mmCIF file of C-alpha atoms in Angstrom:
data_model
loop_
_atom_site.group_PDB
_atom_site.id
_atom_site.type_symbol
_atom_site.label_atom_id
_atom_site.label_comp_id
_atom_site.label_asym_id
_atom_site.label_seq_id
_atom_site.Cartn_x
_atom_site.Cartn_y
_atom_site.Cartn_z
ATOM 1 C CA UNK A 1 11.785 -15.313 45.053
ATOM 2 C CA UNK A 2 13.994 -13.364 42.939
ATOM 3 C CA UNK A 3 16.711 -13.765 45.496
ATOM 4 C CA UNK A 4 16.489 -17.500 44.864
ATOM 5 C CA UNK A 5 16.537 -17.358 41.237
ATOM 6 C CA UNK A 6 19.687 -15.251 41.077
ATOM 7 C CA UNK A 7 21.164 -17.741 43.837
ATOM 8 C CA UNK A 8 19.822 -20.863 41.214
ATOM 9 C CA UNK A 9 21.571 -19.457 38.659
ATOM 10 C CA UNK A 10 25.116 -18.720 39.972
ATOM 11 C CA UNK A 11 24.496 -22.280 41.706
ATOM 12 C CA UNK A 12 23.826 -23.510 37.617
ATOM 13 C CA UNK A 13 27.142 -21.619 36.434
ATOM 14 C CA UNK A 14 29.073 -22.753 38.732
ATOM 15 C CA UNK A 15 27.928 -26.569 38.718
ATOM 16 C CA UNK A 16 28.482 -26.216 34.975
ATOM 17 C CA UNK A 17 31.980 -24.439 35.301
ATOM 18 C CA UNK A 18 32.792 -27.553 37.760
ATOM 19 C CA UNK A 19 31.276 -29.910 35.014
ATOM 20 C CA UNK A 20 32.914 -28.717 31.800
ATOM 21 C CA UNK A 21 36.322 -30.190 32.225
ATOM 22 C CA UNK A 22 34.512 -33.362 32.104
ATOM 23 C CA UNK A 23 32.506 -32.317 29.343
ATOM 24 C CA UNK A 24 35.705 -31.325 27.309
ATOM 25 C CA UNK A 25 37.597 -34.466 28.327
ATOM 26 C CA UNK A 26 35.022 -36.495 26.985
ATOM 27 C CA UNK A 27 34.924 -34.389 23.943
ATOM 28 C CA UNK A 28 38.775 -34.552 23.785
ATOM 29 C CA UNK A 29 38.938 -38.183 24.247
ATOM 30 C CA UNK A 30 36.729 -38.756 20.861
ATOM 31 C CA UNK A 31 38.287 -36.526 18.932
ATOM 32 C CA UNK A 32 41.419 -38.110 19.831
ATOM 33 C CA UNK A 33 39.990 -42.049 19.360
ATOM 34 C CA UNK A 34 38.845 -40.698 16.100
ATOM 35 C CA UNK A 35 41.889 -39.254 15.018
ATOM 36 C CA UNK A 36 44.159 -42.754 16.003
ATOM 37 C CA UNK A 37 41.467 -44.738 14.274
ATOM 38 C CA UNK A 38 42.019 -42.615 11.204
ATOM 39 C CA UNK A 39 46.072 -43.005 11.133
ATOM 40 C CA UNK A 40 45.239 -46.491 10.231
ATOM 41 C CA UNK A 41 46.103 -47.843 6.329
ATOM 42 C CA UNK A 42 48.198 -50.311 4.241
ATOM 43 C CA UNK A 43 51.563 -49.128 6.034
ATOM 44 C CA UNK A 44 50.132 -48.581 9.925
ATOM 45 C CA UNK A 45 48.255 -49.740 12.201
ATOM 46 C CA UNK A 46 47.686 -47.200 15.295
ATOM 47 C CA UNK A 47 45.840 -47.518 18.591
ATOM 48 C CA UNK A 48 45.167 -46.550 22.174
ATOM 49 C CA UNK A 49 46.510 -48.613 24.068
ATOM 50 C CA UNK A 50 45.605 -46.982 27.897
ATOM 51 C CA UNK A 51 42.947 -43.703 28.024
ATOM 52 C CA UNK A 52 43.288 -42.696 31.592
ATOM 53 C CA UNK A 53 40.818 -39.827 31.749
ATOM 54 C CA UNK A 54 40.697 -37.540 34.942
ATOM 55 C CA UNK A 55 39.136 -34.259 35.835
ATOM 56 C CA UNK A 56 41.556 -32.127 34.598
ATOM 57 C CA UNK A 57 43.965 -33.742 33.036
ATOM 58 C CA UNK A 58 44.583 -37.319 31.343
ATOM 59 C CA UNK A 59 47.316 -39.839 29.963
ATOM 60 C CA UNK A 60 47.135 -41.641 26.643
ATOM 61 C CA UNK A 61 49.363 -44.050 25.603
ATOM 62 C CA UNK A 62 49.096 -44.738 21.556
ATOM 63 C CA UNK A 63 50.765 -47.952 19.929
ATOM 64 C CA UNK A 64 51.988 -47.814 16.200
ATOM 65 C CA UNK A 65 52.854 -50.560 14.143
ATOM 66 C CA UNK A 66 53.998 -50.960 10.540
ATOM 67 C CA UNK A 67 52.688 -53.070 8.861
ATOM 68 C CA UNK A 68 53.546 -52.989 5.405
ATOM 69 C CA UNK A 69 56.876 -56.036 5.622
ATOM 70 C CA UNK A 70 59.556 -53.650 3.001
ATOM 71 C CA UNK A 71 59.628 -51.023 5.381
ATOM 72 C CA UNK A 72 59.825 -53.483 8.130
ATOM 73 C CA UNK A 73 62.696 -54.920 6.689
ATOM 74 C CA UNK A 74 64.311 -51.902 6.105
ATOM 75 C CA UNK A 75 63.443 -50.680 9.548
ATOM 76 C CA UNK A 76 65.149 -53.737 11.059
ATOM 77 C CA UNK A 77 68.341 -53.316 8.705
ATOM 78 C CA UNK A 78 68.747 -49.376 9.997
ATOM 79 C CA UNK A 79 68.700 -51.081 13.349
ATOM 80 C CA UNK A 80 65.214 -49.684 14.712
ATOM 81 C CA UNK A 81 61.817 -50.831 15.694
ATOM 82 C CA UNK A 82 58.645 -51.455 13.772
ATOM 83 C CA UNK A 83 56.252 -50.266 17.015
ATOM 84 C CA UNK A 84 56.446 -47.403 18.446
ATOM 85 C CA UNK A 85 54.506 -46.055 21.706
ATOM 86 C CA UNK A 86 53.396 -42.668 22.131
ATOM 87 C CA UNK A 87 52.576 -40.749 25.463
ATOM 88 C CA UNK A 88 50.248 -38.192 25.691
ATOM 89 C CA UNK A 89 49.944 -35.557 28.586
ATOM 90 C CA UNK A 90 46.875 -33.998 27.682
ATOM 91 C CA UNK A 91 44.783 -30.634 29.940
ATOM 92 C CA UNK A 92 41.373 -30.083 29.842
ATOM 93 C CA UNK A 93 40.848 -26.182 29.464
ATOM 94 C CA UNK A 94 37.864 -23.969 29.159
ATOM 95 C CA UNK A 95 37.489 -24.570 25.772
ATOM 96 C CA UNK A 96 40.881 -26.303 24.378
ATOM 97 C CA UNK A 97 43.032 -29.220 24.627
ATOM 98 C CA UNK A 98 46.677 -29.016 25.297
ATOM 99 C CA UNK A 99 49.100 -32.142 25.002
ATOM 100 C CA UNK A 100 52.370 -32.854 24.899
ATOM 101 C CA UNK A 101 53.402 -36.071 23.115
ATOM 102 C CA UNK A 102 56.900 -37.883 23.521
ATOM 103 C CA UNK A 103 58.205 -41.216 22.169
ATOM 104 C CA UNK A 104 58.168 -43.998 24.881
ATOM 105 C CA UNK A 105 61.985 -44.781 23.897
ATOM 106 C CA UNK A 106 63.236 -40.906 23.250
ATOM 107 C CA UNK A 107 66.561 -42.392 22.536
ATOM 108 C CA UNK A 108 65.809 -43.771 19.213
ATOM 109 C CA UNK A 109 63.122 -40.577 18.418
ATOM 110 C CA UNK A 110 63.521 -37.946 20.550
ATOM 111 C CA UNK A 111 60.538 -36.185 19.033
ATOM 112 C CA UNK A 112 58.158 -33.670 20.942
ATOM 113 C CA UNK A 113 55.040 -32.785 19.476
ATOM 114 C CA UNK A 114 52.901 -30.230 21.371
ATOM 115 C CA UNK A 115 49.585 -29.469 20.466
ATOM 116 C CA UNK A 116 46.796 -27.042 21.450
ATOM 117 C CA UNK A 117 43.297 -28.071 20.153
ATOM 118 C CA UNK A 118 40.064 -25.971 19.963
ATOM 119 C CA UNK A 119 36.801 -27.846 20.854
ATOM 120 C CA UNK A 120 35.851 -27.236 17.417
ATOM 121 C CA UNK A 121 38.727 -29.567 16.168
ATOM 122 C CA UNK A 122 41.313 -26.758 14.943
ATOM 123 C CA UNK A 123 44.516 -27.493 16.063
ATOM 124 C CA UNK A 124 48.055 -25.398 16.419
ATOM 125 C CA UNK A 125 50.832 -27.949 16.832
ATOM 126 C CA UNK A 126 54.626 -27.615 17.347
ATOM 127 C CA UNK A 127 56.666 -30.905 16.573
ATOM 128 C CA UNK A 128 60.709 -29.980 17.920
ATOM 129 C CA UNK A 129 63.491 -32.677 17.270
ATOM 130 C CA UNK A 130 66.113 -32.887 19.522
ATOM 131 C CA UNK A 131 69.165 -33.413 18.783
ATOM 132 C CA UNK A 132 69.392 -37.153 16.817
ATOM 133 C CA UNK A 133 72.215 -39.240 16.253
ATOM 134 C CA UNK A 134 71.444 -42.767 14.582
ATOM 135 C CA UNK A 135 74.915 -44.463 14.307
ATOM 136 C CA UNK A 136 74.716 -47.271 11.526
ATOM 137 C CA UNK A 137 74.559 -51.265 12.180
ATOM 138 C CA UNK A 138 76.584 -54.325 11.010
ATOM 139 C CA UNK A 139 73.921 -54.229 8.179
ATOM 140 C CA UNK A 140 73.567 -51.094 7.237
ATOM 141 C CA UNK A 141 76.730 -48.722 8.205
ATOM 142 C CA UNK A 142 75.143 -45.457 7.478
ATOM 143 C CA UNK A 143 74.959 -42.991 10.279
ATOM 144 C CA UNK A 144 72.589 -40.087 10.190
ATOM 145 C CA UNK A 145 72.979 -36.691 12.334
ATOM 146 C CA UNK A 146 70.322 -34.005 12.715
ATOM 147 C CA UNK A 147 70.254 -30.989 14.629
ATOM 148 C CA UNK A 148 67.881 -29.671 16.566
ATOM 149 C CA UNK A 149 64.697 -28.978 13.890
ATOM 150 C CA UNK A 150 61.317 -27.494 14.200
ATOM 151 C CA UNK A 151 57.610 -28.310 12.301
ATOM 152 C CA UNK A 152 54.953 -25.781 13.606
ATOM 153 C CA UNK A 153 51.746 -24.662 12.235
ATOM 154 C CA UNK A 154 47.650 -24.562 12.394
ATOM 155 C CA UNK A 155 45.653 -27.651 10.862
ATOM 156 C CA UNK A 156 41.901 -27.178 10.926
ATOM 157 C CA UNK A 157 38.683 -29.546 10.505
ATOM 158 C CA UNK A 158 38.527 -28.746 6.704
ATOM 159 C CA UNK A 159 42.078 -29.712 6.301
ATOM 160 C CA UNK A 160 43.326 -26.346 5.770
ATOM 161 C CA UNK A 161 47.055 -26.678 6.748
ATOM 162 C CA UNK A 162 49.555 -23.526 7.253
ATOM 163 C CA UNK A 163 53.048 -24.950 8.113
ATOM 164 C CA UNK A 164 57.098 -23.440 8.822
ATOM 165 C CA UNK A 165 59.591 -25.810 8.714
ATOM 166 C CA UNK A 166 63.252 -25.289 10.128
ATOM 167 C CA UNK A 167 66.372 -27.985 9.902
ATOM 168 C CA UNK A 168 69.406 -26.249 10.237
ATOM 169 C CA UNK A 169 71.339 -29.521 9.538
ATOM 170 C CA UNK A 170 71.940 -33.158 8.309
ATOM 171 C CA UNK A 171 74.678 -35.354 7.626
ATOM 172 C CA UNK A 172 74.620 -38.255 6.518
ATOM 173 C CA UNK A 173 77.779 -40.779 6.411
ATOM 174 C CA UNK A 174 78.175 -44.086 4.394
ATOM 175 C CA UNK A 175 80.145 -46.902 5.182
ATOM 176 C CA UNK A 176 82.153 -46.394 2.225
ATOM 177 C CA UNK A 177 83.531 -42.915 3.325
ATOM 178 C CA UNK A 178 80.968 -40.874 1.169
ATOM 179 C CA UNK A 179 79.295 -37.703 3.060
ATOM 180 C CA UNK A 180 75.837 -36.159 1.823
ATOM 181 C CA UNK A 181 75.483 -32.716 4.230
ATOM 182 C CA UNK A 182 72.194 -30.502 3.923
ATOM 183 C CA UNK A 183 72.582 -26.722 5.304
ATOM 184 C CA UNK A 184 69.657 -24.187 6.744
ATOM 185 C CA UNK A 185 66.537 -26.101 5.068
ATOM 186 C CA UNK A 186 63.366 -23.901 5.810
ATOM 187 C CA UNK A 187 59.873 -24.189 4.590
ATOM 188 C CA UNK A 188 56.832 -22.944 4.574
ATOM 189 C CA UNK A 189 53.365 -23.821 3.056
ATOM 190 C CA UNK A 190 49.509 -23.223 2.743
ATOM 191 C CA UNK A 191 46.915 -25.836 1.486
ATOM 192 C CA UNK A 192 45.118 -29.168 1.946
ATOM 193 C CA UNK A 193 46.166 -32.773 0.400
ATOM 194 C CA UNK A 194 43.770 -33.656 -1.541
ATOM 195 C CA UNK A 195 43.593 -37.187 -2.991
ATOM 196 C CA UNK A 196 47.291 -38.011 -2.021
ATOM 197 C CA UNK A 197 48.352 -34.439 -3.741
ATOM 198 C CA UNK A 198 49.055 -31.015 -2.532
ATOM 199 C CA UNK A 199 46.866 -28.111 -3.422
ATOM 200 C CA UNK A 200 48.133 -24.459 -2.273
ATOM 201 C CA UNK A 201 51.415 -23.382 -1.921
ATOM 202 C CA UNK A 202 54.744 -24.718 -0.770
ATOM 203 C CA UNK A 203 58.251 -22.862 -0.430
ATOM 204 C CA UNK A 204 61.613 -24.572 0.805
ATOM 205 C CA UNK A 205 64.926 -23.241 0.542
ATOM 206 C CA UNK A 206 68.740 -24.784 0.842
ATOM 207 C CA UNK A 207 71.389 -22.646 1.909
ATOM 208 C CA UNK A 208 73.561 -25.703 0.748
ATOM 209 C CA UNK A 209 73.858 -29.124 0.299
ATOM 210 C CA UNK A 210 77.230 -31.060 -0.756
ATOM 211 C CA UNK A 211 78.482 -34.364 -1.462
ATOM 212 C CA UNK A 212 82.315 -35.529 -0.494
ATOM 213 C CA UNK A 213 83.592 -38.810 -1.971
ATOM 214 C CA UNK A 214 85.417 -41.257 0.259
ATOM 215 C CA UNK A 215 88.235 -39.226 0.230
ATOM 216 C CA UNK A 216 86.128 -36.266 1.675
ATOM 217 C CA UNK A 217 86.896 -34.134 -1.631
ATOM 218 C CA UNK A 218 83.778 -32.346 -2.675
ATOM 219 C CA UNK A 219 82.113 -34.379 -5.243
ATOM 220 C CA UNK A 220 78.778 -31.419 -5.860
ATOM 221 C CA UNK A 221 78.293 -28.591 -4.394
ATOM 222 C CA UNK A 222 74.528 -27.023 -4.628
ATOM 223 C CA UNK A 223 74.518 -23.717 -3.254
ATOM 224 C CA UNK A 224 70.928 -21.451 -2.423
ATOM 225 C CA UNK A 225 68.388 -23.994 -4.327
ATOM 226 C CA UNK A 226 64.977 -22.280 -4.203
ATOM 227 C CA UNK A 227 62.091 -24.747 -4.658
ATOM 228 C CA UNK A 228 58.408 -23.111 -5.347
ATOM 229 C CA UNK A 229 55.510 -25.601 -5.682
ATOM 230 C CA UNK A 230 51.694 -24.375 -6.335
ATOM 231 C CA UNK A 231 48.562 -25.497 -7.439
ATOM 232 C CA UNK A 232 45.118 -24.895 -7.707
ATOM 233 C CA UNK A 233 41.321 -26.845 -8.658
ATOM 234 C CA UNK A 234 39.227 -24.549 -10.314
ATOM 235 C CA UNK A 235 35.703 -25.743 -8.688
ATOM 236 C CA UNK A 236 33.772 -25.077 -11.290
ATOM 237 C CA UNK A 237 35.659 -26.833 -14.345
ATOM 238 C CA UNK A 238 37.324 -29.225 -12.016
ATOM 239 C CA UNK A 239 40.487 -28.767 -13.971
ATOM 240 C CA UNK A 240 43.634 -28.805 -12.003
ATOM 241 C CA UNK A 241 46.896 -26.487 -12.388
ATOM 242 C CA UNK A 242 50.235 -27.304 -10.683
ATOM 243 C CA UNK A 243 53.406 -25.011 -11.025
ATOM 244 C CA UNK A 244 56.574 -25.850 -10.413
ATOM 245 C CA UNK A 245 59.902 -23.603 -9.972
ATOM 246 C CA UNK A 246 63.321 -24.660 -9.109
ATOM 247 C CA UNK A 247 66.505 -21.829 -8.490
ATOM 248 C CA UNK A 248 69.545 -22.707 -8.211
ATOM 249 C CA UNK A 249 72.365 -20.525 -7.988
ATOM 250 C CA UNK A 250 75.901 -22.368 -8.200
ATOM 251 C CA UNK A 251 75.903 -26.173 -8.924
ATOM 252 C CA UNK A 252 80.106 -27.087 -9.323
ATOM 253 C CA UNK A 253 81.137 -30.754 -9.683
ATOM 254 C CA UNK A 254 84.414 -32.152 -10.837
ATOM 255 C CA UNK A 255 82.846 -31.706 -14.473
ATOM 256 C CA UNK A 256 82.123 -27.634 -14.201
ATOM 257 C CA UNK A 257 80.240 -25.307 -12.909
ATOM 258 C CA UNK A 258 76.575 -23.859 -13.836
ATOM 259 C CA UNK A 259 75.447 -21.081 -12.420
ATOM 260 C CA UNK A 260 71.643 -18.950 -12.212
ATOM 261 C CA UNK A 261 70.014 -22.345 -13.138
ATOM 262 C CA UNK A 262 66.140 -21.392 -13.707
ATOM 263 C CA UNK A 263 63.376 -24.447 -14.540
ATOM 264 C CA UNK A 264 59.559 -22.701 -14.462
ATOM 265 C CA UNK A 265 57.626 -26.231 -15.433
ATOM 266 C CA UNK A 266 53.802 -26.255 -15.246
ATOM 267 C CA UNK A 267 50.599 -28.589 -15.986
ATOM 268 C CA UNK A 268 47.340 -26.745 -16.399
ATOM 269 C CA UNK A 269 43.690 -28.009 -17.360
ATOM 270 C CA UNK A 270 44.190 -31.651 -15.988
ATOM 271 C CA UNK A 271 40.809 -33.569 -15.173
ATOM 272 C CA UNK A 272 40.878 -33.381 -11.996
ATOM 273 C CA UNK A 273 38.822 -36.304 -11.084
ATOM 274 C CA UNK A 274 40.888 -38.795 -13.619
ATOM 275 C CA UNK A 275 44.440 -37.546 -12.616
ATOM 276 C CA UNK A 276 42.961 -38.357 -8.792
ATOM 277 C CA UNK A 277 42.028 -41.949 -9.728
ATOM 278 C CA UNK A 278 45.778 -42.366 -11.248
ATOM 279 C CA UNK A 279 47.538 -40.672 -8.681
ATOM 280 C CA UNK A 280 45.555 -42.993 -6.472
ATOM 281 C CA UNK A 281 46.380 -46.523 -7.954
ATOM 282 C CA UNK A 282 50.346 -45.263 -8.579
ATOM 283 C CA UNK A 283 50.271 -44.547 -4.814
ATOM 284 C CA UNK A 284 48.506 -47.499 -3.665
ATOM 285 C CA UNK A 285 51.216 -49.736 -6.117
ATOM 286 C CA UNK A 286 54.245 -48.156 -6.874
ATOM 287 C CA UNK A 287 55.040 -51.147 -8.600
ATOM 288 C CA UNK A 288 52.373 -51.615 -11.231
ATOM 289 C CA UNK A 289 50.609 -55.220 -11.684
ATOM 290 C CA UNK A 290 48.658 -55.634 -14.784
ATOM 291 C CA UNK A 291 45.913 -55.786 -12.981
ATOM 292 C CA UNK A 292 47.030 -52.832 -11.646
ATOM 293 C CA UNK A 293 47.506 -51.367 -15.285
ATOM 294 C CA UNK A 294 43.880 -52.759 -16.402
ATOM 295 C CA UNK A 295 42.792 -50.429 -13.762
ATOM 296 C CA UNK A 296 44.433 -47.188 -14.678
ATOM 297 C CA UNK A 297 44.272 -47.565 -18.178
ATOM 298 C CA UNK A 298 40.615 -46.107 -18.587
ATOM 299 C CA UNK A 299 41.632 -42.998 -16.218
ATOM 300 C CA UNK A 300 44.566 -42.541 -18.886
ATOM 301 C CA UNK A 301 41.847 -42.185 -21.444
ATOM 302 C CA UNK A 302 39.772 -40.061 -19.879
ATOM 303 C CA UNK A 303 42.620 -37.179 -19.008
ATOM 304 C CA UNK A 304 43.874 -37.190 -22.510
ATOM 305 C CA UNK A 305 40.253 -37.325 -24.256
ATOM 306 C CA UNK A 306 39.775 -34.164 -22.001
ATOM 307 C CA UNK A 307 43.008 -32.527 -23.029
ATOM 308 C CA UNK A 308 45.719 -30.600 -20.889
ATOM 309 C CA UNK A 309 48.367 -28.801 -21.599
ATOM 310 C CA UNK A 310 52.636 -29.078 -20.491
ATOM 311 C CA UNK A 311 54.687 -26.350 -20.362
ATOM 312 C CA UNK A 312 58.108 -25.324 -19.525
ATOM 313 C CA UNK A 313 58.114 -21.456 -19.334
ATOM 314 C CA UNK A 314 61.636 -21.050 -18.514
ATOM 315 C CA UNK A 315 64.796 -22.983 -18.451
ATOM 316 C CA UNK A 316 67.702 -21.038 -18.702
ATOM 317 C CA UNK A 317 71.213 -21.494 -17.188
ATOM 318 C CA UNK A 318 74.714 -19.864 -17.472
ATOM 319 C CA UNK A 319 77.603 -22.198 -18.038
ATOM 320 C CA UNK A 320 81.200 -21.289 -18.588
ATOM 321 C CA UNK A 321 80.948 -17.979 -20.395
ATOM 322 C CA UNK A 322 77.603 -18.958 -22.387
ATOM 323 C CA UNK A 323 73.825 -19.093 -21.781
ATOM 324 C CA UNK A 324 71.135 -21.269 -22.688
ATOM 325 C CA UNK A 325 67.729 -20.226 -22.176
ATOM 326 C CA UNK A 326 64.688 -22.701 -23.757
ATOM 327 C CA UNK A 327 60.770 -22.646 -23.731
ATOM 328 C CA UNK A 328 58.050 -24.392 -24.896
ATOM 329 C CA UNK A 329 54.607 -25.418 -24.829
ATOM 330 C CA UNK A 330 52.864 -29.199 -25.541
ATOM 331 C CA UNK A 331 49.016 -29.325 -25.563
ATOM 332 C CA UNK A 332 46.803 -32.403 -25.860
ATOM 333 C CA UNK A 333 43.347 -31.485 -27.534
ATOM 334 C CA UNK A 334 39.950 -32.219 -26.070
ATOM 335 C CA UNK A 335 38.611 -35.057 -27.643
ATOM 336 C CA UNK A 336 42.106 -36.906 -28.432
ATOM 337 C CA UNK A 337 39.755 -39.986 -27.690
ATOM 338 C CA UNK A 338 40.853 -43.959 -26.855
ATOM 339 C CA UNK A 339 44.489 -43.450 -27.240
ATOM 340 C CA UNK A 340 45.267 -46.527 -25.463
ATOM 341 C CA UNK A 341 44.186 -48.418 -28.146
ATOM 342 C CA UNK A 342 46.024 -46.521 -30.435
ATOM 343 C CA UNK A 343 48.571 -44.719 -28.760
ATOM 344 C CA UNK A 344 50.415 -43.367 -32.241
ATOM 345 C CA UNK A 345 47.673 -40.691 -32.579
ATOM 346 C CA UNK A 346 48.916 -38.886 -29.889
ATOM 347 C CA UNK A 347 51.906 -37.253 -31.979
ATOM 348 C CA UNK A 348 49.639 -35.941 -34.676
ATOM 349 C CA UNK A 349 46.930 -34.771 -32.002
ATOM 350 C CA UNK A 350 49.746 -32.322 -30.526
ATOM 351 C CA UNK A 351 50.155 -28.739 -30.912
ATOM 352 C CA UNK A 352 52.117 -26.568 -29.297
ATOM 353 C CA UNK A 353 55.698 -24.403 -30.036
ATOM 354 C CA UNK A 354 59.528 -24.430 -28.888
ATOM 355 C CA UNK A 355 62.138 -21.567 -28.654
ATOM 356 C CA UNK A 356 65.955 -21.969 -27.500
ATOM 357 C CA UNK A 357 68.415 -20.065 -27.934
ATOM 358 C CA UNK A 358 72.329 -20.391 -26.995
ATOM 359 C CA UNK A 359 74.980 -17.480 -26.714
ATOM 360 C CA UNK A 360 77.442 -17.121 -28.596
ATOM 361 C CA UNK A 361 79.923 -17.759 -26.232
ATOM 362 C CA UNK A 362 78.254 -20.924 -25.120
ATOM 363 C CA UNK A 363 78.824 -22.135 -28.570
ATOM 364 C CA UNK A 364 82.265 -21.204 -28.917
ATOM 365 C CA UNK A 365 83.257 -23.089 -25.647
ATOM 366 C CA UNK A 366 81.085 -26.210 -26.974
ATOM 367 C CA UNK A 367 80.739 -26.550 -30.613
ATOM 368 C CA UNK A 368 79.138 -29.665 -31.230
ATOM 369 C CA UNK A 369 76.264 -27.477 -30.358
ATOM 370 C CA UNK A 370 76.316 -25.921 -33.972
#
């Protein structure tokens, strides 16, 4: 008897190690329905087209279309679709997904994203862009060139994102002889949208990025920009903080040069749940109705009756032989109620100080400063 019941139980192991690529493709084919289905808003409209599930393996194909008739236009004038198809190669493992996902016309995207997704819905993914040319149209005559660039990182259920980002270059020609080209851009970041809006961390760097005229003389030249963006909800206040810093060292046009340019701007005690509803409606129409206006005007209310505060902790720069360095802080008081009905009590509501200060030398060199 106890023979049997070992020889039952390897026989149940084994049927279920037989069975559980089925299992996980049917697991992995609703996680992936549910993730098309929720690609779908305003601008897209994405779905499966063909879910050929086997044993160990299956083939999605994924249709997007845009919707929203600007970008369709614009789309058309560049000289590229409005629907793209996606196909999937996706494995059934023990206990994750893997798929590779290509453009059905790799010519006008050659875009690879490879993904590896736990059962549990936490996914590392790896999107690599070939080499892309895009050579302008009879409409539009701009021609784009990127090299080969990289987007990798780990998203999980929560939407907890962790992300590096490489391009190492872009140019970008106009059919009027001007040149934009973009040098080493990496970034990295750590956080969730929430509500349209970033919260956590993001870092990017530009090794350099210049602009030629039509007679390919420089026209700027921005050489190793820093950009540092964070910002944080406080659960239990719900206000919201977001801090912005920008470095740049050299910035030379055909007007001068400034150099060690610093800007450390920041927004702290926002209301949350108001500054969501307005970032909300702005996204939704960029162009403002007054309907659109009637909406948003209450939200305005609310985030100044609650108060917040703007400040610039730093801007400083070096120009010429001179320096200019600034600060200051603007607060709006709890309780500044109503104020779109009477929008001059906002000047005597605010509080706050100032303090700038320019070199001596910057004066000399410039003295309608004085």
């Amino acid at each position: 008897m106890e023979q049997l019941r070992k020889i039952g139980a390897i026989g149940g192991a084994i049927s279920l190690a037989l069975c559980w690529p089925l299992a996980v493709g049917q697991i992995g084919q609703n996680a992936i329905t549910d993730g098309v289905a929720k690609l779908n808003n305003s601008s897209i409209q994405a779905e499966i087209v063909e879910y050929d599930r086997g044993y160990l393996s299956s083939n999605v194909t994924t249709r997007i279309t845009v919707m929203d008739e600007d970008l369709k236009e614009q789309l058309a004038i560049d000289g590229l679709p409005s629907e793209f198809v996606i196909n999937s190669a996706v494995s059934h493992g023990l206990v994750s997904l893997n798929a590779v996902s290509t453009f059905d016309n790799t010519d006008i995207l050659p875009l690879t994203l490879t993904t590896s997704t736990e059962l549990n819905g936490n996914t590392d993914f790896d999107f690599e862009l070939s080499q892309f040319n895009h050579q302008g149209t009879d409409e539009n005559g701009t021609s784009v060139s990127i090299t080969k660039s990289n987007l990798t990182g780990h998203a999980t259920v929560l939407g907890q994102v962790d992300y590096e980002l490489s391009i190492p270059s872009v140019q970008i020609d106009f059919e009027t002889g001007e040149e934009v080209t973009l040098s080493n851009l990496k970034g990295i970041g750590s956080g969730q949208q929430a509500k349209g809006y970033w919260l956590g961390t993001q870092n990017f760097t530009i090794d350099s990025f210049l602009i030629s005229d039509s007679a390919m003389q420089p026209f700027m030249t921005i050489e190793n920009s820093t950009y540092d963006f964070e910002s944080h909800l406080d659960d239990a206040t719900k206000r919201l903080r977001s801090n912005l810093k920008l470095d740049i060292a050299n910035i030379e046009t055909s007007e001068g040069q400034v150099n060690n340019l610093n800007v450390d701007f920041e927004m702290s005690k926002l209301d949350s749940e108001s500054f969501e509803k307005i970032f909300e409606i702005y996204q939704s129409n960029p162009v403002l109705t007054q309907e659109d206006v009637a909406e948003i005007i209450p939200f305005i209310d609310i985030l100044f009756a609650k108060g917040f505060d703007l400040s610039m902790n730093n801007m400083s720069l070096e120009l010429g032989k001179g320096q200019f360095e600034s600060k200051w802080l603007v607060s709006i008081p709890e309780g500044t109620e109503n104020i779109s009905s009477n929008p001059s009590m906002i000047m005597p509501a605010l509080t706050g100080n100032l303090h700038s200060s320019f070199s001596n030398g910057l004066v000399e060199e410039y003295p309608f400063i004085r």
